[in-house]
PDB file of C-alpha atoms in Angstrom:
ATOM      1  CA  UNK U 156       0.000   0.000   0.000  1.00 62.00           C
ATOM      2  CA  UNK U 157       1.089   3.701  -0.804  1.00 75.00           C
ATOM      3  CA  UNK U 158       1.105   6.040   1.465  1.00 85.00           C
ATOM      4  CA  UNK U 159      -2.320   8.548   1.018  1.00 88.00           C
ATOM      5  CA  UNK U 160      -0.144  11.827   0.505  1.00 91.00           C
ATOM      6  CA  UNK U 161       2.458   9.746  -1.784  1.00 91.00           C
ATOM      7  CA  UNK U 162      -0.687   8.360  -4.071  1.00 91.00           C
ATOM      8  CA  UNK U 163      -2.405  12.365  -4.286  1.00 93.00           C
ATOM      9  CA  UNK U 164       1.170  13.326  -5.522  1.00 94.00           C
ATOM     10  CA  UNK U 165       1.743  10.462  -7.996  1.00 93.00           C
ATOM     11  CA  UNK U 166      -2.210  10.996  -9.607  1.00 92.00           C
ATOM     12  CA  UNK U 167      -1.177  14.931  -9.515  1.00 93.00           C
ATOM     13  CA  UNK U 168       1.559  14.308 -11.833  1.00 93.00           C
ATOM     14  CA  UNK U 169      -0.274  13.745 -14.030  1.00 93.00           C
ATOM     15  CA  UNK U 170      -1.900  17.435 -14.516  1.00 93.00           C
ATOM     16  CA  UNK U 171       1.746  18.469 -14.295  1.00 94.00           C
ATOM     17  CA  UNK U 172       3.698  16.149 -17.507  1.00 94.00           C
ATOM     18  CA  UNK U 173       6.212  14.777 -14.592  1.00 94.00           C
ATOM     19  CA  UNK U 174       4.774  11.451 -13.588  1.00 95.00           C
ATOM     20  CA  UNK U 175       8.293   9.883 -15.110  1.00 95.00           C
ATOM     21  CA  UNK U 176      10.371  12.059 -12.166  1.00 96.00           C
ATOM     22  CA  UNK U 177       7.579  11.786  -9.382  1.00 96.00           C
ATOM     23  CA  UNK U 178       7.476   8.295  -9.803  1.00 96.00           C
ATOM     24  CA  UNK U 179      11.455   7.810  -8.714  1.00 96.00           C
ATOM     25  CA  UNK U 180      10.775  10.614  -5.992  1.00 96.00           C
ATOM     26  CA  UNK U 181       8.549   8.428  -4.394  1.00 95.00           C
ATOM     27  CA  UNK U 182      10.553   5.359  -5.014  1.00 95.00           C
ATOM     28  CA  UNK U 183      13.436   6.599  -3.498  1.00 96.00           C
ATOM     29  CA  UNK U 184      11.431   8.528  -0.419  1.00 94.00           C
ATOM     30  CA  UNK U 185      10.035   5.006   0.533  1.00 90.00           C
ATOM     31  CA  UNK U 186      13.712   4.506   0.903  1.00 87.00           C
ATOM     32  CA  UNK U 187      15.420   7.976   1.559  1.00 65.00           C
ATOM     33  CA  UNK U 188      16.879   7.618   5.120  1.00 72.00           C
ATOM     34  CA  UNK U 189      18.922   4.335   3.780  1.00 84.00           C
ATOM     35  CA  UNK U 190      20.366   6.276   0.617  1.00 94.00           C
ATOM     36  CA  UNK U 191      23.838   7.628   2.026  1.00 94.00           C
ATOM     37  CA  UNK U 192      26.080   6.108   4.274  1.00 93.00           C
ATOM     38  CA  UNK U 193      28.683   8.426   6.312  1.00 92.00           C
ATOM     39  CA  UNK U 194      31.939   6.119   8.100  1.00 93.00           C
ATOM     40  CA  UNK U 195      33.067   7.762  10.384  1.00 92.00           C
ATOM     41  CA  UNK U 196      36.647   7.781   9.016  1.00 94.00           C
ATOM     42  CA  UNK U 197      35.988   8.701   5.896  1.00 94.00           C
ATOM     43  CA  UNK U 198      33.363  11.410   6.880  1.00 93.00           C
ATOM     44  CA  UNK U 199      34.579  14.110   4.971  1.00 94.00           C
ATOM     45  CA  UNK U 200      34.825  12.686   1.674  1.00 96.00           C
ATOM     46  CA  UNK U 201      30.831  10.825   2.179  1.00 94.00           C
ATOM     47  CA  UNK U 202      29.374  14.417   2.983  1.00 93.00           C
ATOM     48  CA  UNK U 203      31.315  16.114  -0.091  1.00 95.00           C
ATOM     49  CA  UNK U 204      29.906  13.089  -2.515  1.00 95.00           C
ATOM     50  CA  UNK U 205      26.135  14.258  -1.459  1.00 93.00           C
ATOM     51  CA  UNK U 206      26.680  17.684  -1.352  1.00 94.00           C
ATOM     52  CA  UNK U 207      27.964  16.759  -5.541  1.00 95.00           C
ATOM     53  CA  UNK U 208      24.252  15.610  -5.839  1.00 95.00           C
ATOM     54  CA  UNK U 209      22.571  19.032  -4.408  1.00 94.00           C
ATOM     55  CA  UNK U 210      20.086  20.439  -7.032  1.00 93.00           C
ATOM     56  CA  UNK U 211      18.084  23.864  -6.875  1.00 91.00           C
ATOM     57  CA  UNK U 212      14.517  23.091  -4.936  1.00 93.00           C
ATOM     58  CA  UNK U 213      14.834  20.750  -1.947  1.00 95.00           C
ATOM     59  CA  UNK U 214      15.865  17.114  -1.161  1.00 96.00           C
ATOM     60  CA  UNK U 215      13.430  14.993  -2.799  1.00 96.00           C
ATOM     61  CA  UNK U 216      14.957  16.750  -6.632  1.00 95.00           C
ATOM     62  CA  UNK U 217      18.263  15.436  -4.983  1.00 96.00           C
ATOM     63  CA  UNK U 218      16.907  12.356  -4.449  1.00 96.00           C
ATOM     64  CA  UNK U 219      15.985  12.591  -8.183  1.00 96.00           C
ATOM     65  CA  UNK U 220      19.298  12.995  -9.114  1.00 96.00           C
ATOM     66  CA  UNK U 221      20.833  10.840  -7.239  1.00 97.00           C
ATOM     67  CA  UNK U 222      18.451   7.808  -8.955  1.00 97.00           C
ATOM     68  CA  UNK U 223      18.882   9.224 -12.177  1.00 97.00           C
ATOM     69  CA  UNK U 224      22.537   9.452 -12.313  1.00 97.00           C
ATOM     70  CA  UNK U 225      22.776   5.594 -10.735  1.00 98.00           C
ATOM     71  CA  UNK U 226      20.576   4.685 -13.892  1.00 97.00           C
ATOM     72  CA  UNK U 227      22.898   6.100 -16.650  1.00 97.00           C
ATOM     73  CA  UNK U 228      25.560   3.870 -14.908  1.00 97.00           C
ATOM     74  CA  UNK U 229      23.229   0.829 -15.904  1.00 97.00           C
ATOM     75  CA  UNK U 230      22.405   0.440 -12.017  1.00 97.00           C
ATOM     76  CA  UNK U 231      26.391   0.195 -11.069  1.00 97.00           C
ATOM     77  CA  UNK U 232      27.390  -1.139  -7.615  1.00 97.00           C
ATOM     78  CA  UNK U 233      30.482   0.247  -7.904  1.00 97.00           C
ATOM     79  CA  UNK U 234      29.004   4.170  -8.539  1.00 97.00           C
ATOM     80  CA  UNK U 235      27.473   3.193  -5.535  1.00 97.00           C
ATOM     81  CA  UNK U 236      30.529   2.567  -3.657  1.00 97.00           C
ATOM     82  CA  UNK U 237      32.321   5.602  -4.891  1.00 97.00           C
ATOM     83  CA  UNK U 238      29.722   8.000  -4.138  1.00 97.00           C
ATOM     84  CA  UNK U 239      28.924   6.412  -0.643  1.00 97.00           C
ATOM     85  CA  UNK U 240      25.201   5.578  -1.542  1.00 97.00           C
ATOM     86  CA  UNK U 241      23.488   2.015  -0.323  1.00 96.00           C
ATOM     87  CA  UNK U 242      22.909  -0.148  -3.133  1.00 96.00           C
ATOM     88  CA  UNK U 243      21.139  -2.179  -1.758  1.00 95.00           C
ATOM     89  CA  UNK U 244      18.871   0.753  -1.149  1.00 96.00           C
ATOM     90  CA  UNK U 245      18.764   1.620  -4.582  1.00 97.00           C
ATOM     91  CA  UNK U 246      17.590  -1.777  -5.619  1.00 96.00           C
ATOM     92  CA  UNK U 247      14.519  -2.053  -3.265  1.00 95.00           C
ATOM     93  CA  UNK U 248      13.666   2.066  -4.351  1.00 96.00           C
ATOM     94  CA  UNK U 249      13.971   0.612  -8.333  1.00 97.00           C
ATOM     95  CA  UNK U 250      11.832  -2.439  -7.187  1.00 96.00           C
ATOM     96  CA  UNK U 251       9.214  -0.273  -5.813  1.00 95.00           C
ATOM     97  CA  UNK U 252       9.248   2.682  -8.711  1.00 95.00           C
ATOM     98  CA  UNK U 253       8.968  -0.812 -11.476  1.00 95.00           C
ATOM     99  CA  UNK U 254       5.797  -1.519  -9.068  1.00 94.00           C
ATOM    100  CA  UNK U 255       4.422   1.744  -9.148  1.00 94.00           C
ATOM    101  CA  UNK U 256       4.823   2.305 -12.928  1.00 93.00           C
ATOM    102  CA  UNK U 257       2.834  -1.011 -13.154  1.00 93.00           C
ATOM    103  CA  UNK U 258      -0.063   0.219 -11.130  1.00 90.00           C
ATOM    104  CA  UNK U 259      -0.154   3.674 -12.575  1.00 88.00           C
ATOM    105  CA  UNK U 260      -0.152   1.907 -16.141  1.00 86.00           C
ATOM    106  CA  UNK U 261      -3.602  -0.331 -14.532  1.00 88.00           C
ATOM    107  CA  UNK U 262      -5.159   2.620 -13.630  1.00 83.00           C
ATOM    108  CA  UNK U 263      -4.456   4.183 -17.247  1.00 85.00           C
ATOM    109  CA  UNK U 264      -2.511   7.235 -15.684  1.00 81.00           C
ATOM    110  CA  UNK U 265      -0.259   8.600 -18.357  1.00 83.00           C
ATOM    111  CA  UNK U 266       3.306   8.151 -17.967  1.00 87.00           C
ATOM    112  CA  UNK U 267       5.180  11.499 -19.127  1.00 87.00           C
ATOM    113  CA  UNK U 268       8.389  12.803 -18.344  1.00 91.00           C
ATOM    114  CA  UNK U 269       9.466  16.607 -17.999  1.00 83.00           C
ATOM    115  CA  UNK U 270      12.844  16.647 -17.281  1.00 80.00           C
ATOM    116  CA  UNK U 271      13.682  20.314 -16.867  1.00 81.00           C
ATOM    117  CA  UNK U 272      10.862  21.385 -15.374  1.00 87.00           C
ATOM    118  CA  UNK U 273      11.545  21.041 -11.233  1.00 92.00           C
ATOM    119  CA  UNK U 274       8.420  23.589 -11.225  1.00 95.00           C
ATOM    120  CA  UNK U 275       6.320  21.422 -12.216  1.00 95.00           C
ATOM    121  CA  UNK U 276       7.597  18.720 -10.131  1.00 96.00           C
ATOM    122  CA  UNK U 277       7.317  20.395  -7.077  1.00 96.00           C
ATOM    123  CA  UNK U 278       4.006  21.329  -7.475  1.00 96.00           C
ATOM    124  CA  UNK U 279       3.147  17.955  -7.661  1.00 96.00           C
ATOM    125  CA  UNK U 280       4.600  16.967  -4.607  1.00 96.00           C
ATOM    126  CA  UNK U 281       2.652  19.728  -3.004  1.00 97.00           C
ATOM    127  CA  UNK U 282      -0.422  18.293  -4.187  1.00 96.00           C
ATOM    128  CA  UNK U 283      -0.045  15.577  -2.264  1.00 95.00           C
ATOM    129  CA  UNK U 284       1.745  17.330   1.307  1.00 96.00           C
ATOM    130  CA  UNK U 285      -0.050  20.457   1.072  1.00 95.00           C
ATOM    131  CA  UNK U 286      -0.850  19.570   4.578  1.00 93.00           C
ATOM    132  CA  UNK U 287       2.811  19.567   5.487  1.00 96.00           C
ATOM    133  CA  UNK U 288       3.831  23.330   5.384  1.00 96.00           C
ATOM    134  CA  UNK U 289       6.230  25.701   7.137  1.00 96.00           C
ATOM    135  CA  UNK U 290       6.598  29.364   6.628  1.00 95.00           C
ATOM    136  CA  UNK U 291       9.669  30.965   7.703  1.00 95.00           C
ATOM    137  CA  UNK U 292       8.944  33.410  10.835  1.00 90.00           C
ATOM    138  CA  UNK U 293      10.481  36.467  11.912  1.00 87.00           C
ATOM    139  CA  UNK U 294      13.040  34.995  14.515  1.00 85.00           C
ATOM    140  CA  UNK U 295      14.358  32.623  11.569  1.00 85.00           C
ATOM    141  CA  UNK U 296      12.441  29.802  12.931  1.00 91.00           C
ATOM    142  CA  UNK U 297      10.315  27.531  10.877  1.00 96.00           C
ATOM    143  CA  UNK U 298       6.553  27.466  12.022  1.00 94.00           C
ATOM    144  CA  UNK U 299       4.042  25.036  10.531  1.00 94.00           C
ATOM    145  CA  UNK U 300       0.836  26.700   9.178  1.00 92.00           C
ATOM    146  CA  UNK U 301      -2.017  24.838  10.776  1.00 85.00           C
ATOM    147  CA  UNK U 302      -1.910  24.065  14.294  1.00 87.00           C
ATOM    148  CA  UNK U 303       1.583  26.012  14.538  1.00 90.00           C
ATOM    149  CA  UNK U 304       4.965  24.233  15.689  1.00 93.00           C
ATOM    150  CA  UNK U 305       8.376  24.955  15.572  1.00 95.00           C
ATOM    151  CA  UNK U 306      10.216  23.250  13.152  1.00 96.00           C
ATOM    152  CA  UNK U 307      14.117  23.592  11.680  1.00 95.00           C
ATOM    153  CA  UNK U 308      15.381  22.168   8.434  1.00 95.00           C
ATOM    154  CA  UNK U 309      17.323  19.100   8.883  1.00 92.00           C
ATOM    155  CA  UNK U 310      21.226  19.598   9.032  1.00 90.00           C
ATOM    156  CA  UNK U 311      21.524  17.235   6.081  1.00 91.00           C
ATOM    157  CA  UNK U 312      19.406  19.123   3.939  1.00 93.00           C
ATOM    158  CA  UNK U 313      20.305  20.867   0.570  1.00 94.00           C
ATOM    159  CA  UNK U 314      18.180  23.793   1.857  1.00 95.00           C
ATOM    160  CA  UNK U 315      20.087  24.345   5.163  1.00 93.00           C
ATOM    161  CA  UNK U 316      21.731  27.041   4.343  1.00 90.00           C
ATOM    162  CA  UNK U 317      19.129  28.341   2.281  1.00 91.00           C
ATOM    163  CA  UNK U 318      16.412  28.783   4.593  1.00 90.00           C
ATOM    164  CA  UNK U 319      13.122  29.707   1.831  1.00 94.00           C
ATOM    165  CA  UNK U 320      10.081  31.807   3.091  1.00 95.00           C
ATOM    166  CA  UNK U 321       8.083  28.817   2.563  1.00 96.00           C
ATOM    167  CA  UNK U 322       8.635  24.503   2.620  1.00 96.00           C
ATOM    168  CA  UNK U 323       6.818  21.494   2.295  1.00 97.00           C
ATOM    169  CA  UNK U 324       8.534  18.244   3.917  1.00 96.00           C
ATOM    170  CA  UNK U 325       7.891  14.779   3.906  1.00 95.00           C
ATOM    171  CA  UNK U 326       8.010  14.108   7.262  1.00 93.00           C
ATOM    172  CA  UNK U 327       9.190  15.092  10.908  1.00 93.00           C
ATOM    173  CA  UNK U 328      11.873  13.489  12.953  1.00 92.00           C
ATOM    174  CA  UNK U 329      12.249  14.498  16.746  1.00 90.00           C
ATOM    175  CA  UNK U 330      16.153  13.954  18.072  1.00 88.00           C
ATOM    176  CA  UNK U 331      17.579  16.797  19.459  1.00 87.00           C
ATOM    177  CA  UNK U 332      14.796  19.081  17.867  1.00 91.00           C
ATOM    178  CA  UNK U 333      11.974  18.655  15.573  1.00 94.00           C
ATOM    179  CA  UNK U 334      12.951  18.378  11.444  1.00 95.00           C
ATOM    180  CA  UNK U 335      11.895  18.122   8.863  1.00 95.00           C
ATOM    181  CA  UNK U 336      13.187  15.986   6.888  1.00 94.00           C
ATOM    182  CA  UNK U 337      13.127  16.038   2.630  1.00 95.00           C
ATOM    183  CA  UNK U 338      12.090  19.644   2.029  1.00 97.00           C
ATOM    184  CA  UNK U 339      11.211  21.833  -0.876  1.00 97.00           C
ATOM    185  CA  UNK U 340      10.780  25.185  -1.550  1.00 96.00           C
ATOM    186  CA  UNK U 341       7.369  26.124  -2.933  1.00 96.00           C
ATOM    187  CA  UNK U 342       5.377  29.153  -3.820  1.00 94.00           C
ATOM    188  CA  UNK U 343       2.988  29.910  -1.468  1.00 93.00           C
ATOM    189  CA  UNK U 344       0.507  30.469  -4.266  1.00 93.00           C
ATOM    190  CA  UNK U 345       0.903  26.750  -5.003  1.00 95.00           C
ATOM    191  CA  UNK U 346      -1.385  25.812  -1.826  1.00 94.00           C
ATOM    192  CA  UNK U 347      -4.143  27.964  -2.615  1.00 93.00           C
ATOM    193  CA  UNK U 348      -3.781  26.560  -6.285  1.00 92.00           C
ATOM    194  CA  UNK U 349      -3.612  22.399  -5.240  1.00 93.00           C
ATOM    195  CA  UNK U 350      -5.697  22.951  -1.959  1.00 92.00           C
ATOM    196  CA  UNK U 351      -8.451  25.977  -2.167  1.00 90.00           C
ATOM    197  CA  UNK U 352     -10.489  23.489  -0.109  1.00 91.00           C
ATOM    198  CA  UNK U 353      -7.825  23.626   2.847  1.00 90.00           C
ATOM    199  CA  UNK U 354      -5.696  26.942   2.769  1.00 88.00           C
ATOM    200  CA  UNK U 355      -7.510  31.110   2.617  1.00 85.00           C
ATOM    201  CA  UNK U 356      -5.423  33.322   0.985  1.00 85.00           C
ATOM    202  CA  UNK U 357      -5.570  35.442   4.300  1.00 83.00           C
ATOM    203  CA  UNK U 358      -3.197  32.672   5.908  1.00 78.00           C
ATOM    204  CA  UNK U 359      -0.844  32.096   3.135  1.00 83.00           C
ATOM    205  CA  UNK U 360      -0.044  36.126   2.821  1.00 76.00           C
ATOM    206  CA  UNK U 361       4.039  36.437   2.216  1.00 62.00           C
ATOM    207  CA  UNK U 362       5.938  37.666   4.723  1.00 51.00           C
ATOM    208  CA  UNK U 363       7.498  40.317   2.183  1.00 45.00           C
ATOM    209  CA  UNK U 364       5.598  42.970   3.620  1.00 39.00           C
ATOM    210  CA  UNK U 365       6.789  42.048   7.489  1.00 42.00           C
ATOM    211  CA  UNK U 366      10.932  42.387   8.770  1.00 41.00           C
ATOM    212  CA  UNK U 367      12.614  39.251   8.242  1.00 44.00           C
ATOM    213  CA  UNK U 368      15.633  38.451   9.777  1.00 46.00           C
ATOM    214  CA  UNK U 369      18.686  39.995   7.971  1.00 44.00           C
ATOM    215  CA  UNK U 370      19.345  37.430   4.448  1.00 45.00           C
ATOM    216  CA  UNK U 371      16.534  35.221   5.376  1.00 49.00           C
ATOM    217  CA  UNK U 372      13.798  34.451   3.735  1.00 51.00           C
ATOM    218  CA  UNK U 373      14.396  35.492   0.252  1.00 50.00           C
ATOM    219  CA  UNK U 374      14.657  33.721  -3.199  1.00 51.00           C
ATOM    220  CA  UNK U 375      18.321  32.668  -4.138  1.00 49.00           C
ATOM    221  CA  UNK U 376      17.746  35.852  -6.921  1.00 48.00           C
ATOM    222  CA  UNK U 377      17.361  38.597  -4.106  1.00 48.00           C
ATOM    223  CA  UNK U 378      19.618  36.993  -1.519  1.00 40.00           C
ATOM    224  CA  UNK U 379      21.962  38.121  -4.687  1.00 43.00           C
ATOM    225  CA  UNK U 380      20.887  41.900  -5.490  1.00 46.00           C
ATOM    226  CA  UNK U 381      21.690  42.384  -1.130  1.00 41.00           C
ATOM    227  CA  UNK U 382      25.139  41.079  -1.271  1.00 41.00           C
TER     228      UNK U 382
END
């Protein structure tokens, strides 16, 4: 069984041409905290290799990557080795997409693929965890939008150091605090565009027009025009 949010965002994908890429997202997020693997003597060189798979938008395009660069290596155990990624991992998350694909294909949704277009992808994703949201607050804090928490970006993210006004993520992890874990940076016009039966545009307005703290909270583009 899929999880419900996973199964919104997979029949979303549809709408948006990327059901090729949201069908390894989900594949390798049914796997995703088994993907790297960090010894501790050899630390260094493990964080450097997944900081080399970092794209623009949050984890799960990451995640992407990561799966899509494995398959030009015709599913290599050795890439795996070099680039300190599970392979074993990888072979369960391309067992599970080959399921998916199967059931999508049953259920006649169209298989497309839109390769440039992370847009597009992430929109789908926030189709289907709309209901997971954070909006960045004016102490540089993250703060869910219904039934308000604070939450912080996992260290491990690509977004760490980022820190976007707004973020969906997969799920929450309490250690030392709670984080989110796989995050992406959306628009908050997205919600009101995949959920108008959930979010009001009075609760989604941008903090543009309130003080944020000093180089947070802007796009990568204006973070740019301050330096």
């Amino acid at each position: 069984p899929v999880d419900p949010m996973l199964s919104k965002m997979l029949l979303a994908s549809e709408k948006y041409g990327c059901s090729e890429e949201i069908l390894t997202i989900t594949a390798m997020l049914s796997v995703n905290n088994s993907i790297f693997f960090r010894p501790k003597d050899k630390a260094v060189l493990a964080d450097t290799a997944r900081q080399n798979f970092f794209r623009p938008g949050g984890d799960p395009i990451t995640l992407l990557n990561v799966y899509n660069e494995w398959q030009e290596t015709n599913y290599s155990t050795q890439w795996c080795f070099e680039n300190y990624i599970q392979h074993r991992s990888m072979r369960r998350a391309r067992d599970v997409r080959d399921q998916l694909e199967g059931l999508m294909e049953r259920v006649e949704v169209d298989v497309t693929s839109n390769t440039g277009d992370d847009v597009a992808i992430r929109k789908a994703m926030t189709a289907g965890f709309f209901y997971h949201t954070a909006r960045l607050s004016k102490g540089g804090d993250y703060r869910t939008v219904k039934h308000p928490q604070t939450v912080h970006i996992h260290p491990n993210s690509s977004l760490f150091q980022e820190l976007p006004r707004w973020l969906i993520y997969y799920e929450l992890v309490f250690t030392t605090k709670e984080y989110m874990r796989q995050v992406i940076e959306i628009d908050s016009g997205w919600l009101l565009e995949v959920a108008p039966h959930y979010y009001k545009s009075k609760e989604l307005q941008d903090g543009a027009t309130h003080k944020m703290p000093r180089k947070q909270g802007f796009s990568n583009k204006q973070l740019r025009s301050l330096e």
